Each structure stands twice: as structure tokens, then as C-alpha cells.
Coordinates of C-alpha atoms and ligand atoms in Angstrom, one line a residue:
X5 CA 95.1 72.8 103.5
X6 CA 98.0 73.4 100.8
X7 CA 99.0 77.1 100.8
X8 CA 100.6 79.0 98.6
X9 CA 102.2 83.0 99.9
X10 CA 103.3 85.3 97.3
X11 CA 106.1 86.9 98.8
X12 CA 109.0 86.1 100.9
X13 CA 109.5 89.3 102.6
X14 CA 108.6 89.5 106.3
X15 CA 105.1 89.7 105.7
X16 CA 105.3 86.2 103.6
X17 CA 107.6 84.8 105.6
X18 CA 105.8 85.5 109.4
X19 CA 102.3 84.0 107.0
X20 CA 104.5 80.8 106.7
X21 CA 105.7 80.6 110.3
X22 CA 102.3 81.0 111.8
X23 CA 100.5 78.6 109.4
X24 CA 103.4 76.1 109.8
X25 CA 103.0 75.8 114.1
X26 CA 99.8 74.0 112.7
X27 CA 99.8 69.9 112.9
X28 CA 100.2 68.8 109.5
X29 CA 96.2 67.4 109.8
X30 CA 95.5 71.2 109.6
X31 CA 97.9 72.4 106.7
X32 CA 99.3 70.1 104.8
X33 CA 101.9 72.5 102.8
X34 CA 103.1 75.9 102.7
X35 CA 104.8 77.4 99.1
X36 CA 106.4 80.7 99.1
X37 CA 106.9 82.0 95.5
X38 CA 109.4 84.8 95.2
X39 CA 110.2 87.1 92.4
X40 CA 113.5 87.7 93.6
X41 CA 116.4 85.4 94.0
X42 CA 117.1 85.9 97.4
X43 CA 114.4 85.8 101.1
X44 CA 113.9 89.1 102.6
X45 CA 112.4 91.8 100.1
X46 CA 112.9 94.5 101.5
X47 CA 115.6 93.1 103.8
X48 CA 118.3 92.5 102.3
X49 CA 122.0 92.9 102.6
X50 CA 125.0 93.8 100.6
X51 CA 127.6 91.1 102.0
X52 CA 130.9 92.1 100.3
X53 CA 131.1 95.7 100.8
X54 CA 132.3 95.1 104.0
X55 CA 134.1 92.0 104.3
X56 CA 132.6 89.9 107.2
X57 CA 129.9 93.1 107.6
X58 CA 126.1 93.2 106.7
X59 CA 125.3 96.4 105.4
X60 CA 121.5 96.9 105.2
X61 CA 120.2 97.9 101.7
X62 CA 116.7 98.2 103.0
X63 CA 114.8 97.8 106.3
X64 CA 117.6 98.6 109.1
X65 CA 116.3 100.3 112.0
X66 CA 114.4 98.2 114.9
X67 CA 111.2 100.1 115.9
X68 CA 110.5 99.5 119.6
X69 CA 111.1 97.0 122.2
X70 CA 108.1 94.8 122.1
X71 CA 107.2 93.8 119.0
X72 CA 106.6 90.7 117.0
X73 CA 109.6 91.6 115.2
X74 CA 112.2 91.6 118.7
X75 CA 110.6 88.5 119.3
X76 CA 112.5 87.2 116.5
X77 CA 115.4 88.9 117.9
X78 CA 114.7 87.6 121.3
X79 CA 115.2 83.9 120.0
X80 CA 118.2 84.1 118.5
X81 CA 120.1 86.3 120.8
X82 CA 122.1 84.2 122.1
X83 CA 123.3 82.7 119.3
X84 CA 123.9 85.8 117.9
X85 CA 125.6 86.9 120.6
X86 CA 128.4 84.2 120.4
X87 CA 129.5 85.5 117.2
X88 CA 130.8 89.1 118.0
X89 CA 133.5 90.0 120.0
X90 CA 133.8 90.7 123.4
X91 CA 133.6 94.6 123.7
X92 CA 130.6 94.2 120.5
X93 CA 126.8 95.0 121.5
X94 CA 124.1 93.2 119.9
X95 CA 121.8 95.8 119.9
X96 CA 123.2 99.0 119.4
X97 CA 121.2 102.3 120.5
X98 CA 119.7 104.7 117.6
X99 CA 119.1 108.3 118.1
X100 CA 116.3 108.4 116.0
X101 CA 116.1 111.8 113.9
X102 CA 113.3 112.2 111.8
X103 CA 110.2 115.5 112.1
X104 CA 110.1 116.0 115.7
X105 CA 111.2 112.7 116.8
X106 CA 115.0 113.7 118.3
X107 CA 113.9 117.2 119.2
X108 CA 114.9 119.1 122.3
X109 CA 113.4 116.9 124.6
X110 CA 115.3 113.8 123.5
X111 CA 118.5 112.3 125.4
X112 CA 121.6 111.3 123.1
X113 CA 122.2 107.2 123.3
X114 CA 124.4 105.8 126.1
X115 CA 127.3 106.4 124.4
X116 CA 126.7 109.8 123.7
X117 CA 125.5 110.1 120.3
X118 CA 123.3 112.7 119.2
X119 CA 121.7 114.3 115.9
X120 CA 122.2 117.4 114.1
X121 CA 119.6 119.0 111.8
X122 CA 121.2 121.5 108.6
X123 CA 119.7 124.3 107.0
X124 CA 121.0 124.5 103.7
X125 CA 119.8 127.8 102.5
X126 CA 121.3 129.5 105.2
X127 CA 124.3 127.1 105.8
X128 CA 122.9 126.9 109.7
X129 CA 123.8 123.4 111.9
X130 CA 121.5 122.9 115.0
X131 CA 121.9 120.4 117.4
X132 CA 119.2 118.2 117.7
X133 CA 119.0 120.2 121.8
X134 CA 119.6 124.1 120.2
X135 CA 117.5 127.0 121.4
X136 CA 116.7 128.1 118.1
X137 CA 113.2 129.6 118.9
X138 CA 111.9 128.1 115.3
X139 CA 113.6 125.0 116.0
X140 CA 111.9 124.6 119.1
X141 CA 108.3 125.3 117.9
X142 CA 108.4 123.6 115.0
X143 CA 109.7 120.2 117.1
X144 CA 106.5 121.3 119.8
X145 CA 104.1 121.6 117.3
X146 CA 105.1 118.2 115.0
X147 CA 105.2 116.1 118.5
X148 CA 101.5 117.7 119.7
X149 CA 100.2 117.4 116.4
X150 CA 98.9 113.6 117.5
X151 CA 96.6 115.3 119.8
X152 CA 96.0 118.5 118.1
X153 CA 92.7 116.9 116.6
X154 CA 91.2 115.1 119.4
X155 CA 91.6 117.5 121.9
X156 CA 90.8 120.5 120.3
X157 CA 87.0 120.9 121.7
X158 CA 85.8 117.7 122.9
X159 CA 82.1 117.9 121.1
X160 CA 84.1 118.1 118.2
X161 CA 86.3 115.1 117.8
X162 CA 84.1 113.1 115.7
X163 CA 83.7 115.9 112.9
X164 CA 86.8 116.8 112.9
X165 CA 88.5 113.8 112.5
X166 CA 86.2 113.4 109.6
X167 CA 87.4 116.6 108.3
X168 CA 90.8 115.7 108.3
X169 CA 90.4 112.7 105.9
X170 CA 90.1 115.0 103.3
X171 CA 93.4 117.2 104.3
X172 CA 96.4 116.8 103.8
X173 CA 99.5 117.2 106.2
X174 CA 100.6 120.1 104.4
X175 CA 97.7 122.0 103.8
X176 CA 96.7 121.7 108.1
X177 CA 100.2 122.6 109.1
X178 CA 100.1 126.0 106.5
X179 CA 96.5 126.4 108.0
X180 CA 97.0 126.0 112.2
X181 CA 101.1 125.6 112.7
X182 CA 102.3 128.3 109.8
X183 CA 106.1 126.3 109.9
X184 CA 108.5 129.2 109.9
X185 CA 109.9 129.3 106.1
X186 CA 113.8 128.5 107.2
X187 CA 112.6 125.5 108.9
X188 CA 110.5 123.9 105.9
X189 CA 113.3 122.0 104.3
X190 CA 114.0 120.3 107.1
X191 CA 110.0 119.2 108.2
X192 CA 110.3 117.5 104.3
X193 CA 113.0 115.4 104.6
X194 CA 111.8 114.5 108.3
X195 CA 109.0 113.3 106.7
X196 CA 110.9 112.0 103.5
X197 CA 112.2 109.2 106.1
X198 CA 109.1 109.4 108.5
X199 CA 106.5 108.6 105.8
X200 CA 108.8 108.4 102.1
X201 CA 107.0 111.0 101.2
X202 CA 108.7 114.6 100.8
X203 CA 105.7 116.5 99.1
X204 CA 103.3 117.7 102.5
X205 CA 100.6 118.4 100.2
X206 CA 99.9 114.7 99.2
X207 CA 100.2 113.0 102.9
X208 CA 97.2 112.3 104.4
X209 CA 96.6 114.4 107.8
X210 CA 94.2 111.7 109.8
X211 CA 96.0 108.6 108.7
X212 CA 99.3 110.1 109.4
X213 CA 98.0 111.2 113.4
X214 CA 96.6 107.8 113.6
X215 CA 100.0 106.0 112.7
X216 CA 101.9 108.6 115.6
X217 CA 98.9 107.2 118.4
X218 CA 99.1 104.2 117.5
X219 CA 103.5 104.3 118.2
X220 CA 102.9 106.4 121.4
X221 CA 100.0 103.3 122.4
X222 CA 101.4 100.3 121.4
X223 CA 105.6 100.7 121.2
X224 CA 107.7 101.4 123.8
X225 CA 110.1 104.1 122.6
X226 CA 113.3 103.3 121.3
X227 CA 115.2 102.6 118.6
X228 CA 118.2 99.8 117.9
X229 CA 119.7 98.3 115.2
X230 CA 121.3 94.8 115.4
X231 CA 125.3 94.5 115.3
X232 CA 126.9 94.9 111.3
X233 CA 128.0 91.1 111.9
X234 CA 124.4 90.4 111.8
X235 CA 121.9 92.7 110.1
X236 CA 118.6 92.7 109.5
X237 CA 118.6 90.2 107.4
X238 CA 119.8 88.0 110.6
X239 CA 115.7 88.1 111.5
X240 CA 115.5 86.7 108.0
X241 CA 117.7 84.1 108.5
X242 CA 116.2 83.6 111.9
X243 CA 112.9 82.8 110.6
X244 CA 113.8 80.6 107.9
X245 CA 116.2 78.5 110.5
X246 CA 114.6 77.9 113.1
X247 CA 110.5 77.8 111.7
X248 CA 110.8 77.2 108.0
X249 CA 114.0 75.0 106.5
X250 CA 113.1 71.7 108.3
X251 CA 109.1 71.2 108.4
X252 CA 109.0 69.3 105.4
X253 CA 106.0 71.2 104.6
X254 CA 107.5 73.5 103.7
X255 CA 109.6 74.9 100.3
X256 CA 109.9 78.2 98.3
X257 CA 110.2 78.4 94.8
X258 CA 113.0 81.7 94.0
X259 CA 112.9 83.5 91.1
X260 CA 109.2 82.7 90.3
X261 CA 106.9 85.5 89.5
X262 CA 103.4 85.2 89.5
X263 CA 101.8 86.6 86.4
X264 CA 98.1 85.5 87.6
X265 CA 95.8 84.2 90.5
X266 CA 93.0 82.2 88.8
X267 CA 90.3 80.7 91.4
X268 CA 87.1 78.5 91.3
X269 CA 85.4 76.0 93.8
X270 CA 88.6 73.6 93.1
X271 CA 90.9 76.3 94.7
X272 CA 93.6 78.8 93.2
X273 CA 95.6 78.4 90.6
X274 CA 98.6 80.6 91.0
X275 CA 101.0 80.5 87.3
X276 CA 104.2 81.9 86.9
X277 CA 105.5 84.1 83.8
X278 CA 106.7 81.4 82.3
X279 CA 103.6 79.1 82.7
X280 CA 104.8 77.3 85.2
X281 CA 101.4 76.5 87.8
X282 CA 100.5 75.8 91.6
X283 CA 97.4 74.7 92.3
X284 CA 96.5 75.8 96.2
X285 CA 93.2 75.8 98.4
X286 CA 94.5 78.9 99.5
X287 CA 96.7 82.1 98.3
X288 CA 98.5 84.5 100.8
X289 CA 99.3 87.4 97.8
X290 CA 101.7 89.9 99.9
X291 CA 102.7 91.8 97.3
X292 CA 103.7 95.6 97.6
X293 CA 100.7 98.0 96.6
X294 CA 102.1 99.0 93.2
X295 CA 102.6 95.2 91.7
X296 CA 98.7 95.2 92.3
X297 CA 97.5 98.6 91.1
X298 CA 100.0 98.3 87.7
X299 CA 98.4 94.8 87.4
X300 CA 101.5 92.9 87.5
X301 CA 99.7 90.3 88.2
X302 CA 95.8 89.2 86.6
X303 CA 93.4 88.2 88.9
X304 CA 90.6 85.6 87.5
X305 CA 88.3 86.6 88.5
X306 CA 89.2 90.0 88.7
X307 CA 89.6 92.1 92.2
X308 CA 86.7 93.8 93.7
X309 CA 86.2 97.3 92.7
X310 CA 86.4 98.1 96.8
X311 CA 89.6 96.6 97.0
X312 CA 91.2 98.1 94.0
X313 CA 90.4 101.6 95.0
X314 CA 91.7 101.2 98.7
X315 CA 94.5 100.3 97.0
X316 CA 95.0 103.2 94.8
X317 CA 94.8 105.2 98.3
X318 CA 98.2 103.8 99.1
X319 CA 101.2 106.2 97.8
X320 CA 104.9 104.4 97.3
X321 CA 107.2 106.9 95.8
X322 CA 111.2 106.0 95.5
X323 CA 113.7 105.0 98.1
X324 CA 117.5 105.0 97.5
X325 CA 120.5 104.6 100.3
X326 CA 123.9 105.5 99.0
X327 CA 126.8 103.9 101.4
X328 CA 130.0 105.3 101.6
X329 CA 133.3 103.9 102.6
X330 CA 135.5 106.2 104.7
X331 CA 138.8 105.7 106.4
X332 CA 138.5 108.3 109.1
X333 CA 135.3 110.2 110.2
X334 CA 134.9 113.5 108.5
X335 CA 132.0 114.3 110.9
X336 CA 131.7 115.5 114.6
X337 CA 132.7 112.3 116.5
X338 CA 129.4 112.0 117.9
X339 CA 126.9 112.6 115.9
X340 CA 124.9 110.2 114.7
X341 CA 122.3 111.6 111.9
X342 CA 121.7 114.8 110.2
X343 CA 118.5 115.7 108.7
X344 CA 119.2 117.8 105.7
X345 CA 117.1 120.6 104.6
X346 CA 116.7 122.1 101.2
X347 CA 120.1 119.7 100.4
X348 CA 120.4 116.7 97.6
X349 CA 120.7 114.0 100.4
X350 CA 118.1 114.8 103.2
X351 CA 119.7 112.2 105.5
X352 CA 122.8 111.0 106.3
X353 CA 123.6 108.4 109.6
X354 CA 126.7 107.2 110.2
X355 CA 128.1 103.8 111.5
X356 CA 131.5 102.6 112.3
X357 CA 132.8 99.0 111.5
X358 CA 135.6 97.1 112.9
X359 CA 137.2 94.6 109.8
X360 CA 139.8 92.2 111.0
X361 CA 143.0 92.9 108.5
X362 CA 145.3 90.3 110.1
X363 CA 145.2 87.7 112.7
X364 CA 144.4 89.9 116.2
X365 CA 144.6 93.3 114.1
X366 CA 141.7 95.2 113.4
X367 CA 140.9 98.3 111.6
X368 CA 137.3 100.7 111.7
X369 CA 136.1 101.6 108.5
X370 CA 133.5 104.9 109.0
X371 CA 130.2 104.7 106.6
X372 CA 127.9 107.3 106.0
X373 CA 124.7 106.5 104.5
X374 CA 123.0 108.5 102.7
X375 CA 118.6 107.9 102.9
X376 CA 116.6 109.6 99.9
X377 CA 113.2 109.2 99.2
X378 CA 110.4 110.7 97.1
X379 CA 111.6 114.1 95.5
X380 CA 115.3 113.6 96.7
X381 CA 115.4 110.2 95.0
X382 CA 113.6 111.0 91.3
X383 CA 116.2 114.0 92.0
X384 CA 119.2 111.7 91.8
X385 CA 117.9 109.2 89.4
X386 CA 117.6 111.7 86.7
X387 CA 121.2 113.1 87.5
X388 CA 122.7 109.6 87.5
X389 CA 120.7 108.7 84.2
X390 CA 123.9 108.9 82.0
X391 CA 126.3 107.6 84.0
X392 CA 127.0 103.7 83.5
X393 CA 127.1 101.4 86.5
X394 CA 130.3 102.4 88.4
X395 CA 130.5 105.6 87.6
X396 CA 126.9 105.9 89.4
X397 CA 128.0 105.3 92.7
X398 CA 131.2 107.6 92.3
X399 CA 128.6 110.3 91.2
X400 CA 126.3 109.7 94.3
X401 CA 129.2 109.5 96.3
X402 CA 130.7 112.9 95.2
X403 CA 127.5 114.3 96.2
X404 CA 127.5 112.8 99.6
X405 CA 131.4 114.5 100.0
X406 CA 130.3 117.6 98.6
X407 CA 127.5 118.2 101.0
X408 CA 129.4 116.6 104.5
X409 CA 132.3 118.8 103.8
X410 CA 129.3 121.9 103.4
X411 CA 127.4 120.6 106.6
X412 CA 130.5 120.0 108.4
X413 CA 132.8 122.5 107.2
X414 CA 136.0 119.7 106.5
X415 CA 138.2 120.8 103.9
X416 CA 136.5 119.3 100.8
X417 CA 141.0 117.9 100.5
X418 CA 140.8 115.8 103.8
X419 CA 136.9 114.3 102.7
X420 CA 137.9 113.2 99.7
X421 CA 141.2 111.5 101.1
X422 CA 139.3 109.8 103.6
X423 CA 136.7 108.8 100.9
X424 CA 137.4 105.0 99.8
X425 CA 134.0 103.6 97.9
X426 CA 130.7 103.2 97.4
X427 CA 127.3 101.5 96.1
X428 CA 124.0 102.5 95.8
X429 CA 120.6 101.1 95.9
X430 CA 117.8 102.0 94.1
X431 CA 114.4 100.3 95.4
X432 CA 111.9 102.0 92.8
X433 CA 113.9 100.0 90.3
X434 CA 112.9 97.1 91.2
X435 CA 110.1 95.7 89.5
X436 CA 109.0 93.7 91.9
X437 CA 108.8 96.5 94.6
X438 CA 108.7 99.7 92.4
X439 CA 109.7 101.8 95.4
X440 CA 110.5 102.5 99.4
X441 CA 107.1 102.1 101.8
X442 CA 103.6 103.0 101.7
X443 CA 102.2 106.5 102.6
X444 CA 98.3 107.0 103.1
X445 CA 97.2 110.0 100.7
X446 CA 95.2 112.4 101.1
X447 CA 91.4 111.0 101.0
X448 CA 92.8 107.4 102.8
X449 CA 90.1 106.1 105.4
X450 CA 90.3 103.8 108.6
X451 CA 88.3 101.5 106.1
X452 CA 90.9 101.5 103.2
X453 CA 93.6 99.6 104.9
X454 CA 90.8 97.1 105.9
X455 CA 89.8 96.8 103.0
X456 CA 92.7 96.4 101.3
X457 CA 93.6 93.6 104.4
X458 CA 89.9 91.4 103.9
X459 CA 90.2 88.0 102.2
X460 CA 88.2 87.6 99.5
X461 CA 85.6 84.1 99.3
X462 CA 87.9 82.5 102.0
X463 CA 90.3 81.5 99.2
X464 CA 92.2 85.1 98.9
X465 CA 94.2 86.6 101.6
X466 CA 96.1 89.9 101.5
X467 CA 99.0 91.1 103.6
X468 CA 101.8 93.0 103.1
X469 CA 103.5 96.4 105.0
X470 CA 100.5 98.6 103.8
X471 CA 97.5 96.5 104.4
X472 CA 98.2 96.7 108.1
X473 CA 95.3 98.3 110.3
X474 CA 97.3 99.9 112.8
X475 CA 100.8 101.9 111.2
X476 CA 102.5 100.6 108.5
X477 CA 106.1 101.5 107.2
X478 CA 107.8 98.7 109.2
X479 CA 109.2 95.5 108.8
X480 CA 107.0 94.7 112.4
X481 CA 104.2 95.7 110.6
X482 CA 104.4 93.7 107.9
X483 CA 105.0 90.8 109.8
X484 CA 101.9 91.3 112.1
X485 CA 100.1 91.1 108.6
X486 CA 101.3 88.2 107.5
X487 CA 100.4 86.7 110.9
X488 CA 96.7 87.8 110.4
X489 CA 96.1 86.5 107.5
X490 CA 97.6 82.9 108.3
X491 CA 95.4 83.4 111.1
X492 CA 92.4 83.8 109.2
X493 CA 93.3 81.0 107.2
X494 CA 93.3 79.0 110.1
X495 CA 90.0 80.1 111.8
X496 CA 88.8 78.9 108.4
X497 CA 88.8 74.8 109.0
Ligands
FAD517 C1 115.3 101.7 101.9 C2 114.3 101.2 102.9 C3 114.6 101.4 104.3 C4 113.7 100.9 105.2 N1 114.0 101.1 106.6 C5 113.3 100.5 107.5 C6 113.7 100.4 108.8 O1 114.7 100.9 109.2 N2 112.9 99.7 109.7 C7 111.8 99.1 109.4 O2 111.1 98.5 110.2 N3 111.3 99.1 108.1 C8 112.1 99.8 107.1 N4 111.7 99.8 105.8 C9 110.4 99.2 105.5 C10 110.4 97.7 105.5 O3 111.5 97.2 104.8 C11 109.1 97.2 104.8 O4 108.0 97.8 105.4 C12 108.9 95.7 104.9 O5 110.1 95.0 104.8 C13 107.9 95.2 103.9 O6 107.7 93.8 104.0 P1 106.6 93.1 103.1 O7 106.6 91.7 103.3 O8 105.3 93.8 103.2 O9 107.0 93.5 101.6 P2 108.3 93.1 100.8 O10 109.4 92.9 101.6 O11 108.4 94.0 99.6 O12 107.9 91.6 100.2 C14 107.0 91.4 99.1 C15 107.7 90.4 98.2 O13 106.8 90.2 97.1 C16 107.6 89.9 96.0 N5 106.8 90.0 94.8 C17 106.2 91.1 94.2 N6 105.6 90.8 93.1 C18 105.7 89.4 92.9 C19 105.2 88.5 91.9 N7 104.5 88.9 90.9 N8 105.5 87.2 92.1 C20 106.3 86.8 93.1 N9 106.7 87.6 94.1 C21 106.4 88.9 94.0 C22 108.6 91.0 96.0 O14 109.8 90.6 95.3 C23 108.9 91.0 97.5 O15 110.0 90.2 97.9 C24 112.5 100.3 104.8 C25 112.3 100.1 103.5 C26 113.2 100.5 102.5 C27 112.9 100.3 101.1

């Protein structure tokens, strides 16, 4: 079989390594067309920014210990490992900060570092561990919320998880949690990371309990992200080293967007925008949700009703990071993350970098990157809107110093001296990804992400972040779809 994956992001590129452990007598030749000019989608990195650094534009956090993603990780370790420094760690430890996730019950990482949460309308920092009274109920009630369904009268499970298709997150916490007001800001931009979503109201309640059960079943908890020197992308390159580059079955056109999918009994015909064709027996389309539901692309036949609407259930809204150069912290030493309420930037982590300068001599450059979604994001494209390129970053940078030198109370003097650049990315602009990651909305079913997942006439497969069955929002999850669908492919001889 010749197949051809629209897509190179880690759904299209785990769809190529799966099909491609198959003797050439079963597929014959695998095609990746990409839009972009460079592997990774929503991985990618900004090389320069750092010199001899990686700094993640998209996808940086590693979800979990045992996933199909660390199994990436897991084979190249080694290597890896041989190109930092002595004192470097691979893997270094997150303390993840998002809803209730790095509430009072958490432990900082093993070298201490810990979370804050801010309350901008009353200028209020809380440790992640504080005794705050509406601190600690709204953390209790966000981390039981999982169960709060299920276990609420057992006769009733079945009706009410029915019932809570049709609600949405914000509508059952204002109905059984009643969030104390001075907390709310906070529970938005939780969820602006959690689910790139920052409007409550539009979040479906079922979908979003299922995604928590299915990360307390099937994840170990934990967070990492993979040494500067390396990156995400690093999976990227790992995949396209060791399972792609040298099966001569293999190739990937950049640069190429499809503008249709044609099919009839002599296979798929997959053409470009500028006419260019690939005729396949089979097409992996991995697209994210919006290129299909703003018909990017024409499908000839057209998609099934069924799997139109499923789509439609999926909401992307926009995802920006804003990195920030400093030359000395101007944050509590260890903290890691703040979660920002009723502030311009919701969330902020920071990282520290060691750049050689000289032979033997090194210096550590302090970043703070700044994570909007949703609200936050639309928020600071319109304010950037007249600004020209570079003055955009020093815009969203002066935004980012304002609001550390408010959380953390450093003289606004000493933040701006120890402020040396920036750059920031804006994923909603991209028109081949037109925003951050999937939420399910309010009305989304089991069945939607199923059906949004099923091939169509054994000649169309789907994958993709959002069409996975279990929780979506992840690079791992995107890769288990692409894995699926190669599989299905290769049920099919
Ligand atoms: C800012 C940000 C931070 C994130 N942080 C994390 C994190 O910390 N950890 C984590 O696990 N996940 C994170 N994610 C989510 C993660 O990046 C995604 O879930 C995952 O990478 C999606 O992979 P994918 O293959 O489904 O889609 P994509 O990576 O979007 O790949 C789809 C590809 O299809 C291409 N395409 C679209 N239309 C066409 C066309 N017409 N023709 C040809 N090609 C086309 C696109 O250009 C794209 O490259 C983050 C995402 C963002 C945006």
C-alpha cells in the first residue's frame, strides 16, 4: 500500500513510524505532506534566542512517565545524555500548576521548587501550600470533581452522566461548588492552560471529568520537561532519525498544502494549492479540527454529515507564549509558576539557562514565559494590533515586567534592568493550526471523538490531538492517534 499522511506533527509523524515497522510487501511507501516548512507542528523550537538553547514555542511539558511519548524519550536518552554537561539533568522535574493540580497536597520538585498562585484584584500571593480557607476548598473541590458525578448516588450514575453532557463546567461549579468570587480569576486561567479555554461557560462538564479519570487511570503522575539543549523538538528529531530518514520508503514533501482529498475505487488523490497531485491507496489526514470545519481543505466526495458535526463539537481558541530574556531572576528563587488571576498574562514559569560565553566560562540567562490562551490571548492580539513586528515583543514584554514587578513586588527599576529581550508566538495565526489545543464544548459526547477518529470506506483515516478517544491536549495523545490509525490501515490487508 502507498500512503500518504497530511501532517507532520506528532500525530503524522508516529502514523509514519508505525506503518513503516511494516515489510515493504505490506506498505510500499509512506508521504508526509506538510504545510509548514519545518517537522513538528506544534513542536517546534526557536533556536537562536538562546544560543546553543531550544526554547519551546509550543508543546513543552512531558505528561507522565509511561507514555508512548517517553518511549521516544527512553530511546534516545542516552544519546542525549552525552550532550550536556556533567552537573545537567535530562529530565528536569515540573511543579505542575494549573486548577487544582499543585494545590496543598502537592510536594515542591527535588530541588525545591514550588508554585505561587496571584490574586490580582486584591494584590494577594498564595503559595501553592497556603491555608487560605478559599484556597483550600476551591483546590478540594476542583481535584474531587472527577468523582463528584459517579459517586454521588450510585442508582444514579448512568443519568447523570447523561445529564452532564449537556452542562457545562461553569454552569455545575456555580450550581454545586459556588467558587468563592476572589478565587474565580484564578480557576480561569487554571483552566486557560488546563483546557485553552478561559470562558467556564463553554467547556463541557462530562468530557472534561472524563479527560481527569482517564490521567488519574492511565498516567503515572508527574511532570518533566527535557533539558533546553534538547527540547521537545528533540522527540521530533528522534523520530525522524532513528524510524523515518533512512527507510527509503519513506519522504515528506514541506511546504505543500493540501487544498483537496478526492477518492474513488482507484484510491485518493490528494492535490496541493498549487496543483501539484499524489495519488495514494490510502490518506492519514491529521489535520487540526479548524483546517477541517473552515474547509481548508475540499473533500470529493464530501465528509459525512456525522463526522462534520463531531467536529464542530471540538473548540480551539488562541494560544500565545511570550519568552523573556532576563539577566538575574526578578522572582522568588524558587518558584517555579504562578497562575495569574484577573491579570493580562494568566501564567508565567520560569527556567534558567546556562550559555557558554568563553571557553570554560559560562553565564545563566533567567526566562520567564508567559502562557495565554483563549480570552488572555484575543486580549493581547488586539493590544499588539498596531504595533509592527519588533515593537510587538517589546509591548508583550513590558506587560510581562509590569505584572512580575506587581506579583512580586521588585522595584519596576531593577525588572526592567535585568530585562534583556524577547519574542512571541502567536499559534492562532497560523493558518495551518488557527489556534492552541482542542477543548470539548458543551454538548460533546463519548461518540463525537469516535466519530470524528473512524475511517471512512477504508481509504480515509483521521488522527490528530482531538480525535483521540481517551484525553486529548497532548503531544502523547496525538501520537497514540496517529498510531491507531496506521494501525487500522494495517489490519486492512
Ligand atoms: C502553545 C502550546 C503549548 C502546548 N504545550 C503542551 C505541553 O506542554 N505538553 C503537551 O503534551 N502538549 C502541549 N501542547 C499540545 C500539543 O502541542 C498538541 O496536542 C500536539 O502537538 C498536536 O499534534 P498533532 O499532530 O495532532 O497536530 P499538529 O502538530 O498541529 O500537526 C498537524 C499538522 O498538519 C498541518 N496541516 C494543516 N493543514 C494542512 C494542509 N492543508 N496541508 C498540509 N498540512 C496541513 C499543520 O501545519 C500541522 O503541522 C501545546 C500546544 C500549544 C499550541
Amino acid at each position: 500500500m502507498d500512503v500518504v499522511i497530511i501532517g507532520a506533527g506528532g500525530a503524522g509523524l508516529s502514523a509514519a513510524k508505525t506503518l513503516l515497522k511494516q515489510p515493504s510487501s505490506v506498505i510500499s511507501s509512506v508521504k508526509i505532506v506538510e504545510a509548514l516548512s519545518y517537522i513538528g507542528g506544534r513542536i517546534k523550537a526557536d533556536d537562536e534566542f538562546i544560543p546553543g538553547h531550544r526554547v519551546d514555542l509550543g508543546a513543552e511539558y512531558i505528561h507522565g512517565f509511561k507514555t508512548i511519548l517517553t518511549e521516544v524519550v527512553d530511546e534516545s536518552k542516552d544519546e542525549w545524555e552525552s550532550r550536556l554537561d556533567e552537573d545537567e539533568e535530562l529530565l528536569e522535574d515540573i511543579f505542575i500548576i494549573a486548577h487544582a493540580d499543585g494545590g496543598p497536597d502537592e510536594k515542591p520538585t527535588k530541588n525545591g521548587e514550588y508554585g505561587v498562585y496571584y490574586l490580582g484584584k486584591e494584590d494577594t500571593l498564595l503559595r501553592y501550600d497556603t491555608d487560605d480557607a478559599d484556597f483550600q476548598y476551591l483546590s478540594e473541590a476542583i481535584d474531587n470533581l472527577k468523582w463528584e458525578i459517579e459517586d454521588d448516588e450510585n442508582d444514579c450514575v448512568k443519568e447523570k452522566t447523561e445529564e452532564a453532557v449537556n452542562i457545562s463546567l461553569g454552569a455545575y461549579l456555580d450550581e454545586h461548588i459556588e467558587v468563592p468570587s476572589r478565587m474565580s480569576g484564578i480557576l480561569e486561567s487554571g483552566f486557560g492552560n488546563t483546557a485553552a479555554c478561559t470562558d467556564l461557560y463553554k467547556i463541557s462538564l462530562s468530557s472534561t471529568i472524563d479527560f481527569e479519570k482517564y490521567w488519574e487511570e492511565n498516567e503515572v503522575a508527574g511532570d518533566t520537561r527535557l533539558h533546553s539543549k534538547i527540547g521537545m523538538v528533540g522527540v521530533v528529531d528522534s523520530i525522524v532519525e532513528k524510524h523515518l530518514k533512512n527507510d527509503d520508503r519513506f519522504s515528506i514533501h514541506l511546504n505543500w498544502t493540501v487544498a483537496s482529498i478526492s477518492r474513488d475505487s482507484n484510491g485518493v488523490t490528494i492535490t496541493s494549492k498549487d496543483g501539484t497531485m499524489l495519488k495514494a491507496d490510502k490518506a492519514i489526514v491529521t489535520v487540526p479540527p479548524p483546517i477541517i470545519t473552515s474547509n481548508d481543505i475540499v473533500f470529493d466526495p464530501p465528509l459525512p454529515t456525522w463526522k462534520l458535526e463531531a467536529y464542530k463539537m471540538v473548540g480551539m481558541e488562541g494560544a500565545i507564549k511570550i519568552i523573556v530574556k532576563f539577566n538575574q531572576k526578578v522572582w522568588p528563587e524558587k518558584v517555579q509558576n504562578v497562575i495569574a488571576g484577573d491579570m493580562p498574562i494568566p501564567e508565567i514559569w520560569f527556567r534558567s539557562m546556562k550559555t557558554k560565553v568563553n571557553d570554560g566560562e559560562y553565564e545563566t540567562c533567567h526566562l520567564a514565559v508567559g502562557f495565554l490562551t483563549s480570552k488572555a490571548a484575543d486580549n493581547l492580539v488586539r493590544i499588539l494590533e498596531e504595533c509592527v513586528d519588533q515593537d510587538r515583543n517589546e509591548k508583550a514584554a513590558q506587560i510581562i515586567l509590569h505584572q512580575l514587578s506587581q506579583m512580586f513586588k521588585f522595584d519596576k527599576h531593577i525588572v526592567d534592568d535585568a530585562y534583556e529581550s524577547a519574542i512571541i508566538y502567536d499559534w492562532k495565526s497560523i493558518p495551518s493550526i488557527k489556534g492552541g489545543y482542542m477543548y470539548p464544548k458543551v454538548g460533546m459526547e463519548k461518540s463525537d471523538f469516535h466519530r470524528m477518529a473512524k475511517s471512512i470506506d477504508s481509504q480515509l483515516f483521521f488522527a490528530g490531538e482531538a480525535t483521540n478517544t481517551g484525553a486529548c491536549c497532548t503531544v502523547q495523545a496525538a501520537m497514540e492517534t496517529g498510531k491507531c490509525a496506521a494501525d487500522e490501515i494495517i489490519a486492512c490487508t
